[in-house]
PDB file of C-alpha atoms in Angstrom:
ATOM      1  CA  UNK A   1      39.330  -3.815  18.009  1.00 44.00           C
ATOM      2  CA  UNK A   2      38.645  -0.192  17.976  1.00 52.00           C
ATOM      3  CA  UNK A   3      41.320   1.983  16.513  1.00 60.00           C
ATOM      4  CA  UNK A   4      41.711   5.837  17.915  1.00 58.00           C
ATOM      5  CA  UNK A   5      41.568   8.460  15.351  1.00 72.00           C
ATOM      6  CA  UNK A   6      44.825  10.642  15.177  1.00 81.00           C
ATOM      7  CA  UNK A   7      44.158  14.094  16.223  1.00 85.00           C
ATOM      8  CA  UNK A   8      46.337  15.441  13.338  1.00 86.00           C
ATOM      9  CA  UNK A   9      44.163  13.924  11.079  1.00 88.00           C
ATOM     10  CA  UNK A  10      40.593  15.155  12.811  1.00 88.00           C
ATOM     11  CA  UNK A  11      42.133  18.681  12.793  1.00 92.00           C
ATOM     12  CA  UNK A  12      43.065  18.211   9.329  1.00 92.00           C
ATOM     13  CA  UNK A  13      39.718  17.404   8.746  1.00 91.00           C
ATOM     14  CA  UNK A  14      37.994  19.941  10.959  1.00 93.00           C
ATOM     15  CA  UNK A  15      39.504  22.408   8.980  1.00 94.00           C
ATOM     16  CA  UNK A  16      38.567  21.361   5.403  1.00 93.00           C
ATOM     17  CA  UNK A  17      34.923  20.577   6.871  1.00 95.00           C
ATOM     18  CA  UNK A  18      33.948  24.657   6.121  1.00 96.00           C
ATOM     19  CA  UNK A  19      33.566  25.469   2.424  1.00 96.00           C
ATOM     20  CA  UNK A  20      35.416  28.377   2.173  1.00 97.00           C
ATOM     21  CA  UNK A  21      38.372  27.158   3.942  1.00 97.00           C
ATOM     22  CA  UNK A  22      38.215  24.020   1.407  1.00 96.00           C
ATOM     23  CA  UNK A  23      38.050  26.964  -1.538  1.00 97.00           C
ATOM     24  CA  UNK A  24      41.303  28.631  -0.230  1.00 97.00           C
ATOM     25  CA  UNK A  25      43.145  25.464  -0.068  1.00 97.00           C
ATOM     26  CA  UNK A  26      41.837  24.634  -3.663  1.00 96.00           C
ATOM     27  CA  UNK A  27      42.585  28.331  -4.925  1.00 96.00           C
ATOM     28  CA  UNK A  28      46.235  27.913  -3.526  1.00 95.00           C
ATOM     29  CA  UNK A  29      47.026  24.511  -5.072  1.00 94.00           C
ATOM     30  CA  UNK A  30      46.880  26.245  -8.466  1.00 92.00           C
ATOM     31  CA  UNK A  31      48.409  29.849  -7.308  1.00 91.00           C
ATOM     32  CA  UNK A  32      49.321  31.790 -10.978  1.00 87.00           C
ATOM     33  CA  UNK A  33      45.701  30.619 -12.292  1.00 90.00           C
ATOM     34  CA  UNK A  34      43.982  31.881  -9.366  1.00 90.00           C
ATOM     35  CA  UNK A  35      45.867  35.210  -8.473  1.00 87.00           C
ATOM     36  CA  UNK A  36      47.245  38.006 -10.276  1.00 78.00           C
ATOM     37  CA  UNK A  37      50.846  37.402 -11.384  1.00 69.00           C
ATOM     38  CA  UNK A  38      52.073  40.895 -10.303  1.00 63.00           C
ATOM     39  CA  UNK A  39      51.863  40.850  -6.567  1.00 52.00           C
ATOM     40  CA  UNK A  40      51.223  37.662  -4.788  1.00 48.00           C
ATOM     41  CA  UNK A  41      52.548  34.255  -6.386  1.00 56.00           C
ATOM     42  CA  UNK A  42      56.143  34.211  -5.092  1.00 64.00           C
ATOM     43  CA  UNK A  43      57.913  31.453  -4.163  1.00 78.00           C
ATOM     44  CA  UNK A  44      56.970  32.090  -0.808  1.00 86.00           C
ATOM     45  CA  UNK A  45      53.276  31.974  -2.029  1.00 91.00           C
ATOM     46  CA  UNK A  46      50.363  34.331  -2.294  1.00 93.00           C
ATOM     47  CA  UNK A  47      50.111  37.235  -0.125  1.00 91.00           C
ATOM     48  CA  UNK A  48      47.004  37.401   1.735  1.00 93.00           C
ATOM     49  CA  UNK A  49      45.614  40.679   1.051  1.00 92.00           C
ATOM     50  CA  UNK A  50      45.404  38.788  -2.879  1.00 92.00           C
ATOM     51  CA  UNK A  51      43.273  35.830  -1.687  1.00 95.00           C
ATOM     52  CA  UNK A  52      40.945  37.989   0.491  1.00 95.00           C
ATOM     53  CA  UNK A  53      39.927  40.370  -2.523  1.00 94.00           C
ATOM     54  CA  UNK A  54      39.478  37.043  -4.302  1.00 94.00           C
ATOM     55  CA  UNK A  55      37.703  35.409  -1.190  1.00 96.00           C
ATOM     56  CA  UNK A  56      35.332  38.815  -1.013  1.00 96.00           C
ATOM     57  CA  UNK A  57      35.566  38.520   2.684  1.00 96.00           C
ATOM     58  CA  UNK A  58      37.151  40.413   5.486  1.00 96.00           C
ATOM     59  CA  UNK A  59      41.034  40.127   5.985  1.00 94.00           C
ATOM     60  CA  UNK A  60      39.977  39.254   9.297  1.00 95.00           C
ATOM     61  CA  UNK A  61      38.056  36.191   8.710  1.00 97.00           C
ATOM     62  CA  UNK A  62      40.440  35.197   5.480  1.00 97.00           C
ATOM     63  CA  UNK A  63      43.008  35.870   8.378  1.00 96.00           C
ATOM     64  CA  UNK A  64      41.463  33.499  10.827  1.00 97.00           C
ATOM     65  CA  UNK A  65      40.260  30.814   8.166  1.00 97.00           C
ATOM     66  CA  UNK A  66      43.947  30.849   7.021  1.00 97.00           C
ATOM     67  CA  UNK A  67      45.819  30.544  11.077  1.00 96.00           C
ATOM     68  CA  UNK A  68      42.823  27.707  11.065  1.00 96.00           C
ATOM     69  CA  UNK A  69      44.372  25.988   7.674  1.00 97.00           C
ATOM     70  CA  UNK A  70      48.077  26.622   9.190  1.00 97.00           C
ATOM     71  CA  UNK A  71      47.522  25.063  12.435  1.00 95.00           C
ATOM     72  CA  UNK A  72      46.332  21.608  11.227  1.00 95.00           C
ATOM     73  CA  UNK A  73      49.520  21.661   8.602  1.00 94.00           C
ATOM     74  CA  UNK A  74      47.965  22.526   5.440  1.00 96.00           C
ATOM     75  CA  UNK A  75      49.485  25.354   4.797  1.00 97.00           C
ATOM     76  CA  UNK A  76      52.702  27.315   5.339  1.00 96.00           C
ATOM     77  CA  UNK A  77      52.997  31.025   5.806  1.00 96.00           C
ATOM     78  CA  UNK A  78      55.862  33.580   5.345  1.00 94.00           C
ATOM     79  CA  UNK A  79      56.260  36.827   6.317  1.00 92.00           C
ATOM     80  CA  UNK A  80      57.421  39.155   3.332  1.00 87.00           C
ATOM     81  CA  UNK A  81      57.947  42.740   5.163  1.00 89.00           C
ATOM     82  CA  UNK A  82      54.519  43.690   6.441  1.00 92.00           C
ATOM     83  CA  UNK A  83      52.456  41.273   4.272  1.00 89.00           C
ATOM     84  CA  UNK A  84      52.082  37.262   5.068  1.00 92.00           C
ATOM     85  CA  UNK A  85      52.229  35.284   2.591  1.00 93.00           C
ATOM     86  CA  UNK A  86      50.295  31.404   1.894  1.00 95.00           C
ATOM     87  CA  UNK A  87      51.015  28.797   0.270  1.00 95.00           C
ATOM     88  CA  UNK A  88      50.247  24.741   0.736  1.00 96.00           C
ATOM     89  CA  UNK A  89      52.404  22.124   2.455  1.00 96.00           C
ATOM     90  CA  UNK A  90      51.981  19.719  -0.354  1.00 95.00           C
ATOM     91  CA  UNK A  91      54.100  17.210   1.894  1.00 95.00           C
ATOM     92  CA  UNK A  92      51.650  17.331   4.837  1.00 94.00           C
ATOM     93  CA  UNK A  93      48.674  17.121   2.458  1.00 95.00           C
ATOM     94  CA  UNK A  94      50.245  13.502   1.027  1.00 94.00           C
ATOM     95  CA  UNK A  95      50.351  12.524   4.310  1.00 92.00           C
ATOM     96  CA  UNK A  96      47.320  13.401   5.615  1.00 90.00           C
ATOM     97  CA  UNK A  97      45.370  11.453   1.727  1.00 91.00           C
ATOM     98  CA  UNK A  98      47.905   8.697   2.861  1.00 90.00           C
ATOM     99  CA  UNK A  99      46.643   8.346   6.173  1.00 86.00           C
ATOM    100  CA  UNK A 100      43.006   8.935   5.263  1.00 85.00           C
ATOM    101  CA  UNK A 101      43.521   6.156   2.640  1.00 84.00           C
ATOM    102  CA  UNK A 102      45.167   3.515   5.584  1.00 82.00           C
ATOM    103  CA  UNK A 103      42.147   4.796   7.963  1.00 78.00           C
ATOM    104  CA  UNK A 104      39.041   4.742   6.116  1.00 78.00           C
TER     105      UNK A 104
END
């Protein structure tokens, strides 16, 4: 029987399959170790100007790497004023270990 691979769960995976995004995921899991204190871990999470200096990369490309991470559910963003702010959906990354665990 051949079983069909959810696409929520391929997008999931297409988007930890680059390195960096993987990194930015990993930085945000442990936000006041990774960013400075003073200006980015909120409860609405770190602001994205933070994790590009930390990245070293464009804000356009953490930008993109970030709407990437967003749209397959790994992470939430908030709007704080001008600024957008990160931070992981720990309940969607469960589900997607869960499912990888039921699939694989």
């Amino acid at each position: 029987m051949e079983t069909v691979a959810d696409p929520e769960v391929v997008r999931a995976l297409r988007a930890l399959a680059n390195p960096v995004r993987l990194q930015l995921l990993a930085w945000l899991r442990e936000p006041a170790r990774h960013f400075p204190l003073d200006g980015g871990v909120l409860d609405v999470g770190v602001c994205v100007s933070h994790i590009q200096a930390k990245a070293g990369l464009a804000q356009s490309t953490v930008s993109a790497y970030l709407a990437e991470l967003e749209r397959a559910g790994l992470v939430r963003s908030t709007r704080v004023g001008k600024w957008t702010h990160y931070r992981r959906d720990e309940e969607r990354i469960a589900s997607l270990v869960s499912a990888l665990g039921q699939t694989l």
